[in-house]
Coordinates of C-alpha atoms in Angstrom, one line a residue:
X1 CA -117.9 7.6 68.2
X2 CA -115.1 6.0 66.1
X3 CA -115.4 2.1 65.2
X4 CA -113.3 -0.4 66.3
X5 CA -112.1 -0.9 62.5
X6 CA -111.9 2.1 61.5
X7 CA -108.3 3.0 60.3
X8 CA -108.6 -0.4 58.6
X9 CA -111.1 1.5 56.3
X10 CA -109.8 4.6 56.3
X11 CA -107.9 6.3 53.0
X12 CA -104.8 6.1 55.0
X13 CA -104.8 2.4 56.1
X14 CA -105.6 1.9 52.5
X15 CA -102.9 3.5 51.6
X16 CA -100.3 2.0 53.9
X17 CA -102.0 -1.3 52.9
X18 CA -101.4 -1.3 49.2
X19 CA -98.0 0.1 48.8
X20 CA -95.0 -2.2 50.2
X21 CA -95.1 -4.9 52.9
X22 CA -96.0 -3.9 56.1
X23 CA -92.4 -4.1 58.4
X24 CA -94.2 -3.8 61.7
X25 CA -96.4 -7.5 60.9
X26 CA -95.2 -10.7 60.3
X27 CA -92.1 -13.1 61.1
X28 CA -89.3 -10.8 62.0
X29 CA -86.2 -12.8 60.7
X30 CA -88.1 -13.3 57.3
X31 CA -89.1 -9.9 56.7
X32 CA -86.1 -8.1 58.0
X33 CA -83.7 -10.9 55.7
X34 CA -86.4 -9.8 52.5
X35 CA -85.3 -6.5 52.7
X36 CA -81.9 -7.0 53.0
X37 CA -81.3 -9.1 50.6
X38 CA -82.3 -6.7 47.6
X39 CA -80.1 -3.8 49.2
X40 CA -77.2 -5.8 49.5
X41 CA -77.6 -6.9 45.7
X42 CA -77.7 -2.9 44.7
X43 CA -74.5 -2.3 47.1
X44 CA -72.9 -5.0 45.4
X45 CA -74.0 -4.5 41.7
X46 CA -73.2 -0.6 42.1
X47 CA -69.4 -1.5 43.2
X48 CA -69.3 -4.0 40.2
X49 CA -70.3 -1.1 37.8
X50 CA -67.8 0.9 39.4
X51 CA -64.9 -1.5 38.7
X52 CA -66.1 -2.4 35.3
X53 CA -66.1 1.2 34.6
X54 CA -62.5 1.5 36.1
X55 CA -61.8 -1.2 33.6
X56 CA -62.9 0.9 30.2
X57 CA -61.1 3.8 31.5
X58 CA -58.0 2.1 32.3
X59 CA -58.0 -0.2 29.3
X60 CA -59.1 2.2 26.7
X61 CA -57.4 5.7 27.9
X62 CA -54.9 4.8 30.3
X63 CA -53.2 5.3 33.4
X64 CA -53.2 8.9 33.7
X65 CA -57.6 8.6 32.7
X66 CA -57.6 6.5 35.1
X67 CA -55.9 8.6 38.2
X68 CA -58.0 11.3 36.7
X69 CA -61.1 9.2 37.2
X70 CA -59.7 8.4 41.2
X71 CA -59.0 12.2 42.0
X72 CA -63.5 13.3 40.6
X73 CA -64.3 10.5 42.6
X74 CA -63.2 11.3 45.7
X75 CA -65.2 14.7 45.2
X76 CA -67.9 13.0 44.3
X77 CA -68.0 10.5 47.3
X78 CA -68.0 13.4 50.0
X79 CA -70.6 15.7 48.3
X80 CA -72.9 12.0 48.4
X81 CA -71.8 11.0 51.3
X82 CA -73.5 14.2 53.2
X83 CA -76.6 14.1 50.5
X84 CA -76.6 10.2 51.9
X85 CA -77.2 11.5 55.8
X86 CA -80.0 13.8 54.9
X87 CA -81.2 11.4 52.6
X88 CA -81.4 8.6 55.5
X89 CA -82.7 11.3 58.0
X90 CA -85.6 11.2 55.5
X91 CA -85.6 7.3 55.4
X92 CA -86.4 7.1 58.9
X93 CA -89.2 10.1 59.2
X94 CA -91.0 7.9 56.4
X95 CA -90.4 5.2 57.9
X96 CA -91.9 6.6 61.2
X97 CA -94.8 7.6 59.4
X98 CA -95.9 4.7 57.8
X99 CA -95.5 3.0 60.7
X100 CA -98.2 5.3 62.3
X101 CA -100.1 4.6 58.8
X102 CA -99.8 8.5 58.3
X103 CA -99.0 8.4 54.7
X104 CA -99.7 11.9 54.4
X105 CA -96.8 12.6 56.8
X106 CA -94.4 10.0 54.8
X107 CA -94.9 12.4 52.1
X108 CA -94.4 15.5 53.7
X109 CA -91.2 14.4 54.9
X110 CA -90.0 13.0 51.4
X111 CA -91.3 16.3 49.9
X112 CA -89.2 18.6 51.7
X113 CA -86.2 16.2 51.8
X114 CA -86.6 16.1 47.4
X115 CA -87.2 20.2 47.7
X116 CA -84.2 20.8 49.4
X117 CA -81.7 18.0 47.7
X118 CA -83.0 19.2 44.6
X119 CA -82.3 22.6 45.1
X120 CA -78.6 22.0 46.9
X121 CA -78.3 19.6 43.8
X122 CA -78.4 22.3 41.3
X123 CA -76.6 24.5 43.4
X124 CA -73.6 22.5 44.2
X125 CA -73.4 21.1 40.6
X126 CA -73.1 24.6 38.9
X127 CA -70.4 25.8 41.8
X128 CA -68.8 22.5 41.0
X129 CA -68.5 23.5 37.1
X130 CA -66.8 26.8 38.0
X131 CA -64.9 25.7 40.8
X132 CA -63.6 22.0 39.0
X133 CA -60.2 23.5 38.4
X134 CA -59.6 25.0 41.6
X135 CA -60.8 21.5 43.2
X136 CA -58.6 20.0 41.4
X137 CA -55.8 21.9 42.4
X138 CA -56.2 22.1 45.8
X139 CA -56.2 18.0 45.5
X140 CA -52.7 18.1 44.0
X141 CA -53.9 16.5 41.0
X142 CA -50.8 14.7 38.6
X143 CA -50.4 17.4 35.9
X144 CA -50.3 14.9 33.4
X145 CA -53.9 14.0 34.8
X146 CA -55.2 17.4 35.2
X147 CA -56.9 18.2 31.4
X148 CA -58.7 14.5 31.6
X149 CA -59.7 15.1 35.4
X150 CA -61.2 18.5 34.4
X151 CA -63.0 16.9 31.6
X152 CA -64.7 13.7 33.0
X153 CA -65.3 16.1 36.6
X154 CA -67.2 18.6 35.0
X155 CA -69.5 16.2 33.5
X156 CA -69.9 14.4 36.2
X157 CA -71.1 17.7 38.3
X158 CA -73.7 17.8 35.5
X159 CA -74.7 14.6 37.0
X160 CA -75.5 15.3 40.0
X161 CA -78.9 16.2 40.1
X162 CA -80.5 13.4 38.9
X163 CA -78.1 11.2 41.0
X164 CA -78.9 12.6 44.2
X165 CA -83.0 12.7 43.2
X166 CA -82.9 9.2 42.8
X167 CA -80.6 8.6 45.5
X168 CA -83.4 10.8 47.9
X169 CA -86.1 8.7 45.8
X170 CA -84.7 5.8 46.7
X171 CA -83.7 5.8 49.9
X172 CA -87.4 6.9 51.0
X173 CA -88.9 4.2 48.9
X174 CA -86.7 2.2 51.7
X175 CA -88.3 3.9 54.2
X176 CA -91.4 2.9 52.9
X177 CA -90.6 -1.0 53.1
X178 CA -89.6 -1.3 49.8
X179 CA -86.3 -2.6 48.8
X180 CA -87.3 -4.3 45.5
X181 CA -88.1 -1.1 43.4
X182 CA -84.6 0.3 43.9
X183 CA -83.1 -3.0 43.0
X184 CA -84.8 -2.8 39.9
X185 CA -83.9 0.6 38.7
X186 CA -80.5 0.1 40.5
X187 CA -80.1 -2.2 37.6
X188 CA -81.0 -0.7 35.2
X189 CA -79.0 2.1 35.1
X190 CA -76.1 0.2 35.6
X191 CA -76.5 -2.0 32.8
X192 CA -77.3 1.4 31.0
X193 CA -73.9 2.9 32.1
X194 CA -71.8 0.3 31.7
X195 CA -72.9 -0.4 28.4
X196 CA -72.3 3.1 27.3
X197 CA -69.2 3.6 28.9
X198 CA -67.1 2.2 26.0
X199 CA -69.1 3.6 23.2
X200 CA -68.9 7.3 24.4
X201 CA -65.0 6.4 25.1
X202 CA -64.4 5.0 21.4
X203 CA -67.0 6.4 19.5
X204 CA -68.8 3.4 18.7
X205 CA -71.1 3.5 15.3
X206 CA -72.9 7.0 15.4
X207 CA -71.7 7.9 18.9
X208 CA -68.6 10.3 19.0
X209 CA -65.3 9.7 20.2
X210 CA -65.4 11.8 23.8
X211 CA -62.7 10.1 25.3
X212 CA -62.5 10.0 29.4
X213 CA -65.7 12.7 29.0
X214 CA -67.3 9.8 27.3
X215 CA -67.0 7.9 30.8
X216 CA -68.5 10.2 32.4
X217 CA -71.8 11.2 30.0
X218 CA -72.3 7.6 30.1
X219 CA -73.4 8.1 33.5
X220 CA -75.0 11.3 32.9
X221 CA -77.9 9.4 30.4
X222 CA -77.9 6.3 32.4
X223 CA -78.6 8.5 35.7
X224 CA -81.1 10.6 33.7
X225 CA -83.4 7.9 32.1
X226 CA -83.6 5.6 35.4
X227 CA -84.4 8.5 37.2
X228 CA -86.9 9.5 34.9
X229 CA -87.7 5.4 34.5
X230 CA -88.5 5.5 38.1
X231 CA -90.8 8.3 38.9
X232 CA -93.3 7.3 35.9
X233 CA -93.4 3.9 37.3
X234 CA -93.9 5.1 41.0
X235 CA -97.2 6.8 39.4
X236 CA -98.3 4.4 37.3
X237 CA -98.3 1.8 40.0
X238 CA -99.9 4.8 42.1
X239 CA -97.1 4.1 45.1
X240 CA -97.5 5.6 48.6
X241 CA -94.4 8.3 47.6
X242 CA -96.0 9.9 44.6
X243 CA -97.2 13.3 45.3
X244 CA -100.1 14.8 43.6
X245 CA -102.4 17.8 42.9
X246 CA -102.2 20.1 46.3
X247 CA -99.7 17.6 47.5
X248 CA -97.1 18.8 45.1
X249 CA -96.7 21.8 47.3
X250 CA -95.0 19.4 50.1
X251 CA -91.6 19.9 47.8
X252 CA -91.1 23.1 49.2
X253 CA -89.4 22.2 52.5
X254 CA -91.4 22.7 55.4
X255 CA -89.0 24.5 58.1
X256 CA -89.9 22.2 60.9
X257 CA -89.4 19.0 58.5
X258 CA -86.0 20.9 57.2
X259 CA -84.4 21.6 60.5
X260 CA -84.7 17.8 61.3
X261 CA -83.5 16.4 57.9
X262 CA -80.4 18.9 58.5
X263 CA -79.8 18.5 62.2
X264 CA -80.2 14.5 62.4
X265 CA -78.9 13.7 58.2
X266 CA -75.8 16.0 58.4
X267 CA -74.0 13.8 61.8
X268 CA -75.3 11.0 59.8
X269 CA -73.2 12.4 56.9
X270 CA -70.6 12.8 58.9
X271 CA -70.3 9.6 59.9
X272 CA -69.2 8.5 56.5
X273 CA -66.5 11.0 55.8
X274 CA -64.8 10.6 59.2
X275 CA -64.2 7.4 57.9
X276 CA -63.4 7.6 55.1
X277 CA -61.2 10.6 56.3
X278 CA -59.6 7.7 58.6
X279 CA -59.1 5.4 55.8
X280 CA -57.2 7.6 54.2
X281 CA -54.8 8.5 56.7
X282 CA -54.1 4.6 57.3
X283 CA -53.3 4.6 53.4
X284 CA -50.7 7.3 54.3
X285 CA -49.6 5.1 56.9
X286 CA -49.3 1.8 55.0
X287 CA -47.6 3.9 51.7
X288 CA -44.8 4.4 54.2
X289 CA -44.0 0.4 54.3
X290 CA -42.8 0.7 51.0
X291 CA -44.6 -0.4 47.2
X292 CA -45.1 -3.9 48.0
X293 CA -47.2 -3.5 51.3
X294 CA -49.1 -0.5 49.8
X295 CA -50.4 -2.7 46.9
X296 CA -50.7 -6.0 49.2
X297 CA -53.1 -3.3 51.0
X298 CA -54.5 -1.9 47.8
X299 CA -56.1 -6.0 47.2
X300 CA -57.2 -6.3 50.8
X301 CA -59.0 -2.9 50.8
X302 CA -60.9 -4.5 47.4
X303 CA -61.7 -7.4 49.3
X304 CA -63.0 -5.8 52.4
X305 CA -65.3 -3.5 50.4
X306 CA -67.2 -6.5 49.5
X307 CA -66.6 -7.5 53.0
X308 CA -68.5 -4.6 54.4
X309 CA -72.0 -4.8 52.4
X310 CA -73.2 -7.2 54.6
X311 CA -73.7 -5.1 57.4
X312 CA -74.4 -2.1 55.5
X313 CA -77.2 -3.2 53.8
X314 CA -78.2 -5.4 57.3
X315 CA -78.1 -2.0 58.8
X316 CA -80.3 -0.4 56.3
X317 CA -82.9 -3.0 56.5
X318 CA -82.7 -2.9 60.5
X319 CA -83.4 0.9 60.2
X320 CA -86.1 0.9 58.6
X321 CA -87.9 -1.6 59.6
X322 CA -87.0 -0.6 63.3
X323 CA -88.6 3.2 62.2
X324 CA -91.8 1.8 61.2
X325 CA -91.7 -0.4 64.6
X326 CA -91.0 2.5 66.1
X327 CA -93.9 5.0 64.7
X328 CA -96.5 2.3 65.4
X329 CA -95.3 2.2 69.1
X330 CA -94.5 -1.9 69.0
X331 CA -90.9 -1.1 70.9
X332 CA -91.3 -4.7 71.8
X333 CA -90.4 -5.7 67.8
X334 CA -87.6 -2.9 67.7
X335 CA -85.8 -5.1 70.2
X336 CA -86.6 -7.9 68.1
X337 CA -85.5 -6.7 65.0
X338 CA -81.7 -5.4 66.7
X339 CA -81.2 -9.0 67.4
X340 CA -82.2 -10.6 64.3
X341 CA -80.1 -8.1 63.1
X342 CA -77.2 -9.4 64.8
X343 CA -77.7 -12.5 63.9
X344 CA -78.0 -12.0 60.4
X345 CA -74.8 -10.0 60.5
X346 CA -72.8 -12.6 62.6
X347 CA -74.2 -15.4 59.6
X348 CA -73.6 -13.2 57.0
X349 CA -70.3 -11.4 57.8
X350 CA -68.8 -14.3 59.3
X351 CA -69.6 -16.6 56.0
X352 CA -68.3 -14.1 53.9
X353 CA -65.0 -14.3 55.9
X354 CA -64.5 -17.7 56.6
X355 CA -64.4 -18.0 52.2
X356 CA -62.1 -14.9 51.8
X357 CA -59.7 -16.5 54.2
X358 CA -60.4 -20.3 53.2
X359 CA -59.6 -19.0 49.2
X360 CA -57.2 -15.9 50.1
X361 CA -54.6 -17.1 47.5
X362 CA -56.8 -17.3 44.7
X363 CA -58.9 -14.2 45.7
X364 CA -56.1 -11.9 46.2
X365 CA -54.3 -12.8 42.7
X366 CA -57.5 -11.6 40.5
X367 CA -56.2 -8.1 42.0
X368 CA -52.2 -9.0 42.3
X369 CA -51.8 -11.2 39.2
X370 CA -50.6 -15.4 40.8
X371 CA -47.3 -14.3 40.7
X372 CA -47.2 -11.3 42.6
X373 CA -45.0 -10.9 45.7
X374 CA -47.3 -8.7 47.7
X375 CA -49.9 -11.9 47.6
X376 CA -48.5 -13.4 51.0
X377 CA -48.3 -9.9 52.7
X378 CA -51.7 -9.3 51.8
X379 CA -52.6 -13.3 53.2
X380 CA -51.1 -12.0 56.6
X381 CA -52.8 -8.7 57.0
X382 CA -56.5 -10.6 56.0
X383 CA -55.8 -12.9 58.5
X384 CA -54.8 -10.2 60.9
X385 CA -57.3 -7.5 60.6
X386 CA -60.3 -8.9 58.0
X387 CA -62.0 -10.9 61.6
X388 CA -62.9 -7.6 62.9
X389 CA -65.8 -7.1 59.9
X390 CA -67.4 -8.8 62.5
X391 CA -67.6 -6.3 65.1
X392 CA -68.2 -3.9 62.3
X393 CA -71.3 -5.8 61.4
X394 CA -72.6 -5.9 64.7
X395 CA -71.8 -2.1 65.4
X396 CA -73.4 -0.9 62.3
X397 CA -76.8 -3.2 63.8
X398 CA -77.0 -1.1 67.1
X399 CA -75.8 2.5 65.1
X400 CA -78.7 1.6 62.8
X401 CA -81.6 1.0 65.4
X402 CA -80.6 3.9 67.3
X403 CA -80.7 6.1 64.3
X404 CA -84.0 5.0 63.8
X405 CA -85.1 6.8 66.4
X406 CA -83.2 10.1 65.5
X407 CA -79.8 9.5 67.2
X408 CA -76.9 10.2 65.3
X409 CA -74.3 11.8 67.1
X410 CA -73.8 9.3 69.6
X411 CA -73.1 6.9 67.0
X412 CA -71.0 9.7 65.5
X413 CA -68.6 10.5 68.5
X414 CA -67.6 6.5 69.0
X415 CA -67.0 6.1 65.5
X416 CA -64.7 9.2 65.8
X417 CA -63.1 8.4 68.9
X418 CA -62.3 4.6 68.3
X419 CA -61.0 5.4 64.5
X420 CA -59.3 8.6 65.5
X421 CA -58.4 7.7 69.1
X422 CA -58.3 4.1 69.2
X423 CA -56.7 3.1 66.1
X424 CA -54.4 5.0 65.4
X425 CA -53.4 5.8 69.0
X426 CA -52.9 2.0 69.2
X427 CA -50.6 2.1 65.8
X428 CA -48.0 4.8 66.7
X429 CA -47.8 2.9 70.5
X430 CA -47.4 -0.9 69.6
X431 CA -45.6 0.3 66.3
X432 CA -41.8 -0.2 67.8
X433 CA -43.3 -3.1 69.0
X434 CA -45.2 -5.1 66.6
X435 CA -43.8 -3.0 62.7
X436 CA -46.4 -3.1 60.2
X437 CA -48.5 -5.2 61.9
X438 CA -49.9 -2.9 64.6
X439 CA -51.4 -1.0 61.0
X440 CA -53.3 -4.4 60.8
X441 CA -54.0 -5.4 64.3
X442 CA -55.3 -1.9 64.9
X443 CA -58.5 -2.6 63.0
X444 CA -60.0 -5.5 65.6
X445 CA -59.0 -2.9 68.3
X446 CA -60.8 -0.1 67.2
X447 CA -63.8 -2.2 66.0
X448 CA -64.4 -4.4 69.5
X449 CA -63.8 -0.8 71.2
X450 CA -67.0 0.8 68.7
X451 CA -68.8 -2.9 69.7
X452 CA -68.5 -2.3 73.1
X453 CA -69.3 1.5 73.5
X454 CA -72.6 1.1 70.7
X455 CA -73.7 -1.9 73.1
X456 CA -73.5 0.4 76.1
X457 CA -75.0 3.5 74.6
X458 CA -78.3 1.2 73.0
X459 CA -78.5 -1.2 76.5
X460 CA -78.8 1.7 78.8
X461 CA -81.9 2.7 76.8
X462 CA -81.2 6.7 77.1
X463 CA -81.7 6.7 72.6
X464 CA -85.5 5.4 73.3
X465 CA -86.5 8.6 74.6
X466 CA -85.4 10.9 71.4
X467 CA -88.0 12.1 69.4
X468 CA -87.8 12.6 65.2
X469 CA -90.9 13.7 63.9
X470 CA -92.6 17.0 65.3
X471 CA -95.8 16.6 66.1
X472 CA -98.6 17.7 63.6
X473 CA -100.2 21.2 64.3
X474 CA -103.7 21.9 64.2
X475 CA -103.6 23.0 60.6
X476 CA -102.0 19.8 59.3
X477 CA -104.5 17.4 61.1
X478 CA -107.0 19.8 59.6
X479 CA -105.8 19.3 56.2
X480 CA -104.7 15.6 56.6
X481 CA -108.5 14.9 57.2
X482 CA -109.7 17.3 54.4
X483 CA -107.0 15.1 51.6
X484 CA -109.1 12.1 52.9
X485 CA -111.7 13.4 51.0
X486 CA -110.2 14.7 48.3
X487 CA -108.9 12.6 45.0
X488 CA -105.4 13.9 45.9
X489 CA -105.1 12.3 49.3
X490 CA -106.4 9.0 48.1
X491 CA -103.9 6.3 46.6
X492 CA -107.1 5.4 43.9
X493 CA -108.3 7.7 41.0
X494 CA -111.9 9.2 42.6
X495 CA -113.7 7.9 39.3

């Protein structure tokens, strides 16, 4: 006979109890807004290190660095976009877990997604080395470019193994509840890499003068030593995630664990580079309105990057905290935590927007200089199209509840029907009409179209029924019971 208060005694509930805050306890609105608020100070610190990074390169080296740096970068941002979707497919089979206060099965699931990322890591980064000119080729890269893209890409391919480790750490450190470590390290390394940045470039006291490659080991060491930075402090605060003794065989990816990581994080992937793959095509569009209405855009598109974080990082906190919900079988809170979702989004987003607009002049020339003539084009197309980061925000809140439960491609198909479909098939029919400004009126249309189908999709309840974990066999409840006895499966030293 089992007592009543058991699992509160048990190794596991231990477990689950010492690591990060429990997300299926407590005051929604406080603990969802806790979480939040840490990722959307990494999303906006990482885009700061990006720009100040921009800044060496284009101050120090140039123009032609700089359009170098631009052509690696959008390699770089598709390869992590689709290590992002099987990195959040992770995020939510921890997150699952932990809400069932099977630690065991949290790090199963981050085992095989490190396995795996680590070993397409390694792979992709010494194709990339070999392929780097070819890439670059096939991009059309400026000629005058070309030598300095080669250079700072090749680097950066080097790079990529500890960046997509910590980026796999990290994300299921989120899935744990814990937003505050990744902050942390987030930090770190980007004080690391912007402070390097401009001695590799100039060759600052001992360091040698490597030029745009400078940039790019800069990122390299600052990648290496928070990644190494954050796995000794996961085990020296003994954190749910670390993997020890017998455990260590979880790296190698269990095939049930690695079909779901692939089949659920690759249409989560996806999701990313359709739009950026969207976003590119409107560039295309708005370069045809001539140089001062292509950099008028070039300001907003800064702007509404910052505009965006928000939600994403809303989103983030909503999914997790709706996996755990979800694991522990409280479907009750799930619903909860959509709505205080949405209202955090509608506070947050809609803040954020009513001081873009209220300050657009003064904004809009840090990225224009005051005098600039492209300032009052880029005033009308904020006013136009920067209200529909609302409906954005509110999208991304229903995407991310439902991919807590496993459902991406739903989320996937409206995102590439109303970009694809609905904005652009709105541009190139209200065009004769309305000029430039059906380029600018097309974004509310396509976002209240991806409000409107997500709201349908999660209200009719059909994503409720998915399933994302497989359920353990025989063997593993075997050996999940065996690790309670064993110093391995314990979060505390035996001695």
């Amino acid at each position: 006979m089992t007592a009543p208060d058991s699992e509160a005694t048990s190794p596991q509930a231990a477990a689950a109890r010492k690591g990060p805050p429990d997300l299926t306890q407590g005051p929604i609105g406080r603990t969802l807004l806790m979480f939040a608020v840490p990722t959307l100070a990494s999303n906006i610190l990482q885009s700061l290190n990006g720009s100040v990074n921009a800044i060496w390169v284009g101050r120090f080296l140039g123009e032609g660095a700089l359009a170098a740096t631009s052509n690696a970068n959008i390699i770089m941002f598709l390869l992590f976009s689709t290590v992002f979707g099987f990195g959040m497919a992770a995020t939510v089979m921890i997150g699952q877990a932990m809400g069932r206060r099977d630690v065991d099965g949290a790090r199963r699931a981050l085992g095989s997604s490190l396995g795996f990322c680590v070993t397409l890591a390694i792979i992709v980064s010494a194709a990339g080395w070999i392929a780097a000119p070819q890439i670059l080729h096939a991009l059309s890269t400026p000629p005058q470019a070309y030598q300095l893209a080669l250079d700072y890409l090749r680097v950066i391919f080097l790079s990529m193994p500890p960046s997509l480790i910590t980026v796999t750490i990290v994300m299921g450190l989120r899935g744990t509840g814990d937003a505050m470590t990744p902050m942390w390290f987030m930090i770190l390394t980007i004080v690391l890499d912007a402070t390097l940045n401009p001695i590799l470039i100039l060759g600052v006291g001992p360091a040698p003068q490597m030029g745009i490659a400078g940039s790019a080991t800069a990122t390299l060491i600052a990648n290496l030593i928070g990644l190494v930075s954050l796995i000794t402090y996961i085990y020296r605060k003994d954190m749910p995630m670390r993997l020890r003794g017998a455990e260590l065989r979880y790296l190698v990816p269990d095939p049930a664990l690695l079909k779901i990581i692939l089949t659920k994080g690759f249409p989560m992937g996806l999701q990313m580079i359709v739009m950026s793959s969207a976003g590119l095509i409107m560039v295309g569009l708005v370069n045809r309105e001539g140089f001062i209405t292509a950099a008028a855009y070039g300001a907003s598109q800064q702007v509404w990057t910052y505009l965006q974080m928000p939600a994403m990082a809303i989103g983030a906190a909503v999914s997790a905290m709706a996996a755990q919900n979800i694991g522990a079988g409280k479907w009750d809170r799930v619903g909860k935590v959509n709505l205080a979702g949405l209202i955090f989004a509608l506070l947050f987003t809609g803040t954020m927007i009513a001081l873009i607009l209220a300050f657009d002049r003064p904004v809009l020339a840090l990225f224009l200089g005051s005098g600039s003539a492209a300032i009052d084009v880029a005033r009308h197309m904020q006013f136009l199209a920067s209200w529909s980061f609302l409906f954005f925000a509110l999208t991304m809140c229903y995407f991310s509840t439902m991919r807590a439960n496993g459902v991406v491609v739903a989320p996937l198909l409206i995102l590439t029907f109303t970009l694809f479909g609905v904005r652009l098939g709105f541009y190139y029919l209200t065009y004769p009409r309305f000029g430039a400004d059906a380029l600018w009126l097309a974004f509310p249309v396509g976002s209240i179209t991806s409000l409107t189908l997500a709201a349908i999709v999660y209200y009719r309840g059909g994503w409720k029924k998915a399933r994302m974990m497989p359920p353990p066999t025989v063997e593993e409840c075997e050996e999940s019971v065996r690790s309670e006895a064993e110093p391995t499966g314990r979060m505390q030293p035996a001695g």
